[in-house]
Structure formats: structure tokens, C-alpha cells
PDB file of C-alpha atoms in Angstrom:
ATOM      1  CA  GLU A 947     -26.344 -26.426   3.655  1.00  0.00           C
ATOM      2  CA  ILE A 948     -22.585 -27.083   4.410  1.00  0.00           C
ATOM      3  CA  VAL A 949     -20.862 -28.177   1.291  1.00  0.00           C
ATOM      4  CA  LEU A 950     -17.706 -30.196   1.433  1.00  0.00           C
ATOM      5  CA  THR A 951     -15.409 -30.033  -1.385  1.00  0.00           C
ATOM      6  CA  GLN A 952     -12.537 -32.517  -1.752  1.00  0.00           C
ATOM      7  CA  SER A 953      -9.244 -32.162  -3.796  1.00  0.00           C
ATOM      8  CA  PRO A 954      -7.990 -33.276  -5.902  1.00  0.00           C
ATOM      9  CA  GLY A 955     -10.557 -35.579  -7.462  1.00  0.00           C
ATOM     10  CA  THR A 956      -7.649 -38.125  -8.182  1.00  0.00           C
ATOM     11  CA  LEU A 957      -4.413 -38.491  -6.753  1.00  0.00           C
ATOM     12  CA  SER A 958      -1.862 -40.693  -8.550  1.00  0.00           C
ATOM     13  CA  LEU A 959       1.146 -41.699  -6.312  1.00  0.00           C
ATOM     14  CA  SER A 960       3.532 -44.484  -5.751  1.00  0.00           C
ATOM     15  CA  PRO A 961       3.823 -46.854  -2.665  1.00  0.00           C
ATOM     16  CA  GLY A 962       6.230 -45.422  -0.130  1.00  0.00           C
ATOM     17  CA  GLU A 963       5.159 -41.613  -0.935  1.00  0.00           C
ATOM     18  CA  ARG A 964       2.970 -39.357   1.024  1.00  0.00           C
ATOM     19  CA  ALA A 965      -0.530 -38.352   0.120  1.00  0.00           C
ATOM     20  CA  THR A 966      -2.314 -35.168   1.121  1.00  0.00           C
ATOM     21  CA  LEU A 967      -6.161 -34.868   0.675  1.00  0.00           C
ATOM     22  CA  SER A 968      -7.982 -31.631   1.187  1.00  0.00           C
ATOM     23  CA  CYS A 969     -11.571 -31.167   2.360  1.00  0.00           C
ATOM     24  CA  ARG A 970     -12.830 -27.510   2.383  1.00  0.00           C
ATOM     25  CA  ALA A 971     -16.118 -26.654   3.944  1.00  0.00           C
ATOM     26  CA  SER A 972     -18.286 -23.952   2.547  1.00  0.00           C
ATOM     27  CA  GLN A 973     -18.861 -22.659   6.017  1.00  0.00           C
ATOM     28  CA  THR A 974     -16.950 -23.069   9.434  1.00  0.00           C
ATOM     29  CA  ILE A 975     -17.529 -26.275  10.973  1.00  0.00           C
ATOM     30  CA  SER A 976     -16.482 -27.637  14.444  1.00  0.00           C
ATOM     31  CA  SER A 977     -13.212 -29.715  14.348  1.00  0.00           C
ATOM     32  CA  SER A 978     -15.178 -32.092  16.622  1.00  0.00           C
ATOM     33  CA  TYR A 979     -17.434 -33.052  13.626  1.00  0.00           C
ATOM     34  CA  LEU A 980     -15.084 -33.731  11.040  1.00  0.00           C
ATOM     35  CA  ALA A 981     -14.449 -37.403  10.044  1.00  0.00           C
ATOM     36  CA  TRP A 982     -12.629 -39.316   7.199  1.00  0.00           C
ATOM     37  CA  TYR A 983     -13.414 -42.549   5.911  1.00  0.00           C
ATOM     38  CA  GLN A 984     -11.697 -44.909   3.391  1.00  0.00           C
ATOM     39  CA  GLN A 985     -13.735 -47.079   0.945  1.00  0.00           C
ATOM     40  CA  LYS A 986     -12.336 -49.776  -1.184  1.00  0.00           C
ATOM     41  CA  PRO A 987     -14.059 -51.559  -4.199  1.00  0.00           C
ATOM     42  CA  GLY A 988     -17.064 -53.623  -3.214  1.00  0.00           C
ATOM     43  CA  GLN A 989     -16.641 -52.589   0.647  1.00  0.00           C
ATOM     44  CA  ALA A 990     -18.349 -50.377   3.046  1.00  0.00           C
ATOM     45  CA  PRO A 991     -16.641 -47.090   4.083  1.00  0.00           C
ATOM     46  CA  ARG A 992     -14.318 -47.719   6.967  1.00  0.00           C
ATOM     47  CA  LEU A 993     -13.827 -44.937   9.796  1.00  0.00           C
ATOM     48  CA  LEU A 994     -10.183 -43.653   9.587  1.00  0.00           C
ATOM     49  CA  ILE A 995     -10.096 -40.189  11.490  1.00  0.00           C
ATOM     50  CA  TYR A 996     -12.852 -38.628  13.801  1.00  0.00           C
ATOM     51  CA  GLY A 997     -12.888 -35.019  15.432  1.00  0.00           C
ATOM     52  CA  THR A 998     -10.399 -33.948  12.864  1.00  0.00           C
ATOM     53  CA  SER A 999      -7.174 -35.747  14.250  1.00  0.00           C
ATOM     54  CA  SER A1000      -8.139 -38.768  16.328  1.00  0.00           C
ATOM     55  CA  ARG A1001      -7.247 -42.167  14.654  1.00  0.00           C
ATOM     56  CA  ALA A1002     -10.019 -44.616  14.881  1.00  0.00           C
ATOM     57  CA  THR A1003      -9.401 -48.184  16.505  1.00  0.00           C
ATOM     58  CA  GLY A1004      -6.982 -49.979  14.697  1.00  0.00           C
ATOM     59  CA  ILE A1005      -5.754 -47.341  12.134  1.00  0.00           C
ATOM     60  CA  PRO A1006      -1.953 -47.264  11.585  1.00  0.00           C
ATOM     61  CA  ASP A1007      -0.312 -44.065  12.565  1.00  0.00           C
ATOM     62  CA  ARG A1008       0.661 -43.268   8.984  1.00  0.00           C
ATOM     63  CA  PHE A1009      -2.863 -41.727   8.731  1.00  0.00           C
ATOM     64  CA  SER A1010      -3.069 -38.322  10.468  1.00  0.00           C
ATOM     65  CA  GLY A1011      -5.799 -35.471  10.190  1.00  0.00           C
ATOM     66  CA  VAL A1012      -5.392 -31.725  10.938  1.00  0.00           C
ATOM     67  CA  GLY A1013      -7.367 -28.646  10.294  1.00  0.00           C
ATOM     68  CA  SER A1014      -9.937 -26.246  11.556  1.00  0.00           C
ATOM     69  CA  GLY A1015     -12.493 -23.728  10.517  1.00  0.00           C
ATOM     70  CA  THR A1016     -13.167 -24.546   6.732  1.00  0.00           C
ATOM     71  CA  ASP A1017      -9.816 -26.407   5.801  1.00  0.00           C
ATOM     72  CA  PHE A1018      -9.170 -29.959   6.845  1.00  0.00           C
ATOM     73  CA  THR A1019      -6.368 -32.335   5.574  1.00  0.00           C
ATOM     74  CA  LEU A1020      -5.722 -36.015   5.589  1.00  0.00           C
ATOM     75  CA  THR A1021      -2.172 -37.080   5.376  1.00  0.00           C
ATOM     76  CA  ILE A1022      -1.186 -40.655   4.462  1.00  0.00           C
ATOM     77  CA  ASN A1023       2.691 -41.067   5.011  1.00  0.00           C
ATOM     78  CA  ARG A1024       4.582 -44.055   3.517  1.00  0.00           C
ATOM     79  CA  LEU A1025       1.885 -45.242   1.286  1.00  0.00           C
ATOM     80  CA  GLU A1026       1.190 -48.912   1.387  1.00  0.00           C
ATOM     81  CA  PRO A1027      -0.485 -50.950  -1.485  1.00  0.00           C
ATOM     82  CA  GLU A1028      -3.780 -51.346   0.662  1.00  0.00           C
ATOM     83  CA  ASP A1029      -4.015 -47.512   0.945  1.00  0.00           C
ATOM     84  CA  PHE A1030      -5.021 -47.098  -2.476  1.00  0.00           C
ATOM     85  CA  ALA A1031      -8.872 -46.417  -2.351  1.00  0.00           C
ATOM     86  CA  VAL A1032     -11.457 -43.620  -2.300  1.00  0.00           C
ATOM     87  CA  TYR A1033     -11.365 -41.249   0.760  1.00  0.00           C
ATOM     88  CA  TYR A1034     -14.444 -39.215   1.997  1.00  0.00           C
ATOM     89  CA  CYS A1035     -14.675 -36.527   4.444  1.00  0.00           C
ATOM     90  CA  GLN A1036     -17.880 -36.075   6.295  1.00  0.00           C
ATOM     91  CA  GLN A1037     -19.199 -33.351   8.732  1.00  0.00           C
ATOM     92  CA  TYR A1038     -21.934 -32.976  11.357  1.00  0.00           C
ATOM     93  CA  GLY A1039     -23.650 -29.623  11.607  1.00  0.00           C
ATOM     94  CA  SER A1040     -26.796 -27.573  10.542  1.00  0.00           C
ATOM     95  CA  SER A1041     -29.422 -28.949   8.088  1.00  0.00           C
ATOM     96  CA  PRO A1042     -28.860 -31.583   6.601  1.00  0.00           C
ATOM     97  CA  ARG A1043     -27.395 -32.845   9.587  1.00  0.00           C
ATOM     98  CA  VAL A1044     -24.523 -34.718   7.724  1.00  0.00           C
ATOM     99  CA  THR A1045     -23.084 -34.253   4.350  1.00  0.00           C
ATOM    100  CA  PHE A1046     -20.040 -36.026   2.976  1.00  0.00           C
ATOM    101  CA  GLY A1047     -17.557 -34.602   0.396  1.00  0.00           C
ATOM    102  CA  GLN A1048     -17.357 -36.230  -3.218  1.00  0.00           C
ATOM    103  CA  GLY A1049     -14.417 -38.355  -2.370  1.00  0.00           C
ATOM    104  CA  THR A1050     -10.896 -38.257  -3.638  1.00  0.00           C
ATOM    105  CA  ARG A1051      -9.526 -41.391  -5.440  1.00  0.00           C
ATOM    106  CA  LEU A1052      -6.110 -42.384  -4.542  1.00  0.00           C
ATOM    107  CA  GLU A1053      -4.571 -44.416  -7.429  1.00  0.00           C
ATOM    108  CA  ILE A1054      -1.269 -46.156  -7.847  1.00  0.00           C
ATOM    109  CA  LYS A1055       0.883 -44.204 -10.229  1.00  0.00           C
TER     110      LYS A1055
ATOM    111  CA  GLN B1426     -17.446 -58.330  17.828  1.00  0.00           C
ATOM    112  CA  VAL B1427     -20.807 -56.462  17.147  1.00  0.00           C
ATOM    113  CA  GLN B1428     -22.013 -56.668  13.373  1.00  0.00           C
ATOM    114  CA  LEU B1429     -24.597 -54.955  11.305  1.00  0.00           C
ATOM    115  CA  GLN B1430     -26.430 -56.777   8.675  1.00  0.00           C
ATOM    116  CA  GLU B1431     -28.937 -55.095   6.127  1.00  0.00           C
ATOM    117  CA  SER B1432     -31.624 -57.166   4.831  1.00  0.00           C
ATOM    118  CA  GLY B1433     -34.620 -56.540   2.315  1.00  0.00           C
ATOM    119  CA  PRO B1434     -35.647 -56.837  -1.311  1.00  0.00           C
ATOM    120  CA  GLY B1435     -32.981 -56.013  -3.899  1.00  0.00           C
ATOM    121  CA  LEU B1436     -35.507 -55.036  -6.534  1.00  0.00           C
ATOM    122  CA  VAL B1437     -38.470 -52.430  -5.950  1.00  0.00           C
ATOM    123  CA  LYS B1438     -40.801 -51.332  -8.729  1.00  0.00           C
ATOM    124  CA  PRO B1439     -41.160 -47.432  -9.378  1.00  0.00           C
ATOM    125  CA  SER B1440     -43.540 -45.685  -7.040  1.00  0.00           C
ATOM    126  CA  GLU B1441     -43.493 -48.444  -4.655  1.00  0.00           C
ATOM    127  CA  THR B1442     -41.959 -48.277  -1.279  1.00  0.00           C
ATOM    128  CA  LEU B1443     -38.410 -49.492  -0.286  1.00  0.00           C
ATOM    129  CA  SER B1444     -37.994 -51.381   2.935  1.00  0.00           C
ATOM    130  CA  LEU B1445     -34.937 -52.362   4.682  1.00  0.00           C
ATOM    131  CA  THR B1446     -34.068 -53.633   8.014  1.00  0.00           C
ATOM    132  CA  CYS B1447     -30.705 -53.467   9.933  1.00  0.00           C
ATOM    133  CA  THR B1448     -29.936 -56.082  12.418  1.00  0.00           C
ATOM    134  CA  VAL B1449     -27.704 -55.328  15.228  1.00  0.00           C
ATOM    135  CA  SER B1450     -25.762 -58.686  16.357  1.00  0.00           C
ATOM    136  CA  ASP B1451     -25.481 -57.764  20.178  1.00  0.00           C
ATOM    137  CA  GLY B1452     -27.952 -55.944  22.393  1.00  0.00           C
ATOM    138  CA  SER B1453     -26.500 -52.432  21.849  1.00  0.00           C
ATOM    139  CA  ILE B1454     -29.256 -51.045  19.998  1.00  0.00           C
ATOM    140  CA  GLY B1455     -30.627 -49.432  23.100  1.00  0.00           C
ATOM    141  CA  THR B1456     -27.228 -47.837  23.643  1.00  0.00           C
ATOM    142  CA  TYR B1457     -26.376 -45.927  20.554  1.00  0.00           C
ATOM    143  CA  PHE B1458     -27.953 -43.707  17.619  1.00  0.00           C
ATOM    144  CA  TRP B1459     -28.025 -45.413  14.285  1.00  0.00           C
ATOM    145  CA  THR B1460     -28.387 -44.231  10.853  1.00  0.00           C
ATOM    146  CA  TRP B1461     -28.980 -45.008   7.103  1.00  0.00           C
ATOM    147  CA  ILE B1462     -26.582 -44.091   4.251  1.00  0.00           C
ATOM    148  CA  ARG B1463     -26.880 -44.802   0.666  1.00  0.00           C
ATOM    149  CA  GLN B1464     -24.695 -44.686  -2.265  1.00  0.00           C
ATOM    150  CA  PRO B1465     -25.781 -44.655  -5.933  1.00  0.00           C
ATOM    151  CA  PRO B1466     -23.437 -47.083  -8.009  1.00  0.00           C
ATOM    152  CA  GLY B1467     -20.156 -45.384  -8.828  1.00  0.00           C
ATOM    153  CA  LYS B1468     -21.040 -42.042  -6.838  1.00  0.00           C
ATOM    154  CA  GLY B1469     -20.705 -40.784  -3.472  1.00  0.00           C
ATOM    155  CA  LEU B1470     -22.305 -41.159   0.042  1.00  0.00           C
ATOM    156  CA  GLU B1471     -25.777 -39.364   0.893  1.00  0.00           C
ATOM    157  CA  TRP B1472     -26.851 -39.478   4.512  1.00  0.00           C
ATOM    158  CA  ILE B1473     -30.586 -40.404   4.872  1.00  0.00           C
ATOM    159  CA  GLY B1474     -31.318 -40.048   8.436  1.00  0.00           C
ATOM    160  CA  PHE B1475     -30.864 -40.911  12.231  1.00  0.00           C
ATOM    161  CA  ILE B1476     -32.785 -42.719  14.886  1.00  0.00           C
ATOM    162  CA  ASP B1477     -32.125 -43.166  18.554  1.00  0.00           C
ATOM    163  CA  TYR B1478     -33.217 -46.089  20.846  1.00  0.00           C
ATOM    164  CA  SER B1479     -36.242 -44.128  21.944  1.00  0.00           C
ATOM    165  CA  GLY B1480     -37.420 -43.547  18.167  1.00  0.00           C
ATOM    166  CA  SER B1481     -36.400 -40.027  17.756  1.00  0.00           C
ATOM    167  CA  THR B1482     -35.586 -39.261  14.283  1.00  0.00           C
ATOM    168  CA  SER B1483     -33.587 -36.726  12.021  1.00  0.00           C
ATOM    169  CA  TYR B1484     -33.915 -36.821   8.291  1.00  0.00           C
ATOM    170  CA  ASN B1485     -32.050 -35.413   5.312  1.00  0.00           C
ATOM    171  CA  PRO B1486     -34.510 -32.520   4.106  1.00  0.00           C
ATOM    172  CA  SER B1487     -34.008 -33.797   0.489  1.00  0.00           C
ATOM    173  CA  LEU B1488     -35.680 -37.189   1.298  1.00  0.00           C
ATOM    174  CA  LYS B1489     -37.763 -36.129   4.425  1.00  0.00           C
ATOM    175  CA  SER B1490     -41.038 -36.323   2.608  1.00  0.00           C
ATOM    176  CA  ARG B1491     -40.592 -39.934   1.688  1.00  0.00           C
ATOM    177  CA  VAL B1492     -38.507 -41.367   4.719  1.00  0.00           C
ATOM    178  CA  THR B1493     -39.425 -43.099   7.862  1.00  0.00           C
ATOM    179  CA  ILE B1494     -36.955 -44.762   9.965  1.00  0.00           C
ATOM    180  CA  SER B1495     -37.993 -46.769  12.903  1.00  0.00           C
ATOM    181  CA  VAL B1496     -36.647 -48.962  15.750  1.00  0.00           C
ATOM    182  CA  ASP B1497     -37.763 -52.300  17.303  1.00  0.00           C
ATOM    183  CA  THR B1498     -35.479 -52.756  20.348  1.00  0.00           C
ATOM    184  CA  SER B1499     -37.042 -56.051  21.301  1.00  0.00           C
ATOM    185  CA  LYS B1500     -35.591 -57.292  17.962  1.00  0.00           C
ATOM    186  CA  ASN B1501     -32.240 -55.452  18.077  1.00  0.00           C
ATOM    187  CA  GLN B1502     -33.346 -53.804  14.639  1.00  0.00           C
ATOM    188  CA  PHE B1503     -33.863 -50.661  12.939  1.00  0.00           C
ATOM    189  CA  SER B1504     -35.679 -50.234   9.551  1.00  0.00           C
ATOM    190  CA  LEU B1505     -35.933 -47.833   6.758  1.00  0.00           C
ATOM    191  CA  LYS B1506     -38.906 -47.107   4.500  1.00  0.00           C
ATOM    192  CA  LEU B1507     -38.620 -44.894   1.501  1.00  0.00           C
ATOM    193  CA  SER B1508     -41.821 -44.367  -0.464  1.00  0.00           C
ATOM    194  CA  SER B1509     -42.643 -43.568  -4.109  1.00  0.00           C
ATOM    195  CA  VAL B1510     -39.066 -44.600  -5.318  1.00  0.00           C
ATOM    196  CA  THR B1511     -37.756 -43.835  -8.688  1.00  0.00           C
ATOM    197  CA  ALA B1512     -34.523 -45.039 -10.615  1.00  0.00           C
ATOM    198  CA  ALA B1513     -32.824 -42.252  -8.877  1.00  0.00           C
ATOM    199  CA  ASP B1514     -33.220 -44.223  -5.701  1.00  0.00           C
ATOM    200  CA  THR B1515     -31.168 -47.205  -6.957  1.00  0.00           C
ATOM    201  CA  ALA B1516     -28.012 -47.491  -4.764  1.00  0.00           C
ATOM    202  CA  ILE B1517     -26.245 -49.551  -2.107  1.00  0.00           C
ATOM    203  CA  TYR B1518     -27.994 -48.905   1.324  1.00  0.00           C
ATOM    204  CA  TYR B1519     -25.945 -49.067   4.320  1.00  0.00           C
ATOM    205  CA  CYS B1520     -26.792 -48.945   7.987  1.00  0.00           C
ATOM    206  CA  ALA B1521     -24.215 -47.712  10.500  1.00  0.00           C
ATOM    207  CA  ARG B1522     -23.776 -46.843  14.159  1.00  0.00           C
ATOM    208  CA  VAL B1523     -23.312 -43.212  15.288  1.00  0.00           C
ATOM    209  CA  ARG B1524     -20.999 -42.216  17.898  1.00  0.00           C
ATOM    210  CA  VAL B1525     -20.728 -39.262  20.218  1.00  0.00           C
ATOM    211  CA  TYR B1526     -19.492 -36.635  17.585  1.00  0.00           C
ATOM    212  CA  TRP B1527     -21.793 -37.757  14.948  1.00  0.00           C
ATOM    213  CA  PHE B1528     -19.210 -39.971  12.934  1.00  0.00           C
ATOM    214  CA  PHE B1529     -20.030 -43.506  11.887  1.00  0.00           C
ATOM    215  CA  ASP B1530     -17.669 -46.342  13.397  1.00  0.00           C
ATOM    216  CA  LEU B1531     -19.465 -49.435  12.314  1.00  0.00           C
ATOM    217  CA  TRP B1532     -21.107 -50.033   9.115  1.00  0.00           C
ATOM    218  CA  GLY B1533     -23.003 -53.093   7.545  1.00  0.00           C
ATOM    219  CA  ARG B1534     -21.765 -54.619   4.332  1.00  0.00           C
ATOM    220  CA  GLY B1535     -24.581 -52.811   2.314  1.00  0.00           C
ATOM    221  CA  THR B1536     -27.343 -54.063   0.136  1.00  0.00           C
ATOM    222  CA  LEU B1537     -27.973 -52.777  -3.263  1.00  0.00           C
ATOM    223  CA  VAL B1538     -31.457 -51.777  -4.119  1.00  0.00           C
ATOM    224  CA  THR B1539     -32.490 -51.519  -7.788  1.00  0.00           C
ATOM    225  CA  VAL B1540     -35.502 -49.626  -8.844  1.00  0.00           C
ATOM    226  CA  SER B1541     -36.905 -51.064 -11.953  1.00  0.00           C
ATOM    227  CA  SER B1542     -40.185 -52.460 -13.438  1.00  0.00           C
TER     228      SER B1542
END
């Protein structure tokens, strides 16, 4: 089973700052199969990034993703008030086919 | 704009079977793979399983013995059944659409299912 470990667990930043969120896999995964989601309280997750670095429809360009192998990063530049939420990474691979990271909570400092 | 809507009982007794349906608002159920994902209150996301339009499935091994996902293309619906539920199965259950590289681009709003007597 591929385990995704996200860090930090909680990130406290101010609007306008840059957020850097990490997702580390326990085994090498294909960069095609790494995605990021944003979840706000009371809402379903929202797709942000797929294939490590491709933004989903309607996602602003302040969101960007990079990575390969076992290390992947989501960067949010110039934080807006609406960006404060929980972020999950997700991979597809061997059984169980899909796993999620435990999430990073981005909170207003 | 296509939407997904989960429906089903919000309360299930222990040892009984949880049954949910996801309705796809347009006729695209025959075009994509579909999935169920759950989230215990205050916790992270857990993938339950996939189904395609032909009915082929793939399940999370941790739930495989208790899960059945089925599709009814005539009704634009796919369904989840989880048997022998316990309090640990209390969660928000989401249905979602699967895209080519196995990510989920469209989600239902989710439905809370509580397991309690």
C-alpha cells in the first residue's frame, strides 16, 4: 500500500504570503497519478491540480504543483482569504488503487 | 452543467446494510468511471471503490468483503451498498466522477450516514 504523508499538519500564514505544502509517498508513484484537492468546511473536496502540475478548470494560476518520484509540492502564491482550507493529495496506483494524504490545514495567522 | 446528487437513509442500524444512490444529472454515466469516497466526521478521505459504465468494479481491499457498487445506466445512477455496518462506518459519503488519470473532477455534495441503534 502506498502511504501519502502530508506536511506540515497545520500551516499558519497571512493573506498575501506563499504557502508550500508537501506530499511524500512511501513508494515511487507516476507523476501522472498525483492530484491535489481543497476542502472547505461543510463542502465536498474540489479538484485543484492533476497530473502533478496541471491546474483544473477555473483554478487560478497562483496554485501550482511540482514533483516527481516520492516528493510532491503544492504552492499557493499570494494567499487570498478564500484559500484557507484543508488540502489533500491523492494518488492512484497499486492496491488499494487510490489513497489520500491525511491533509494539511492552512489557517489564517 | 452536470451535477451529482447522493441520496439514501441518513441513519442505519448496526449490522444492517447502508445503501446510497448517486444520480448523474445528464446522460454521461455511460462515458466515465465513477467512484464512492467517504470521510468520517473531522477526519480524512477514504476511497471505497470504482465502477465503470459496463459494471466493472474495483474496491478498496479494506472494505471489499462488505462493499457492492452497481450502475443503472437507464436511470443515470450508480449505487453503493455496505453491509454489516458499525459505528466506524459513520461518515459523509461522496460520489464523484473519475477522469483519465484517476483523479476526481466532479463531486456530489455528500451525505452524512450515521450508524446507530
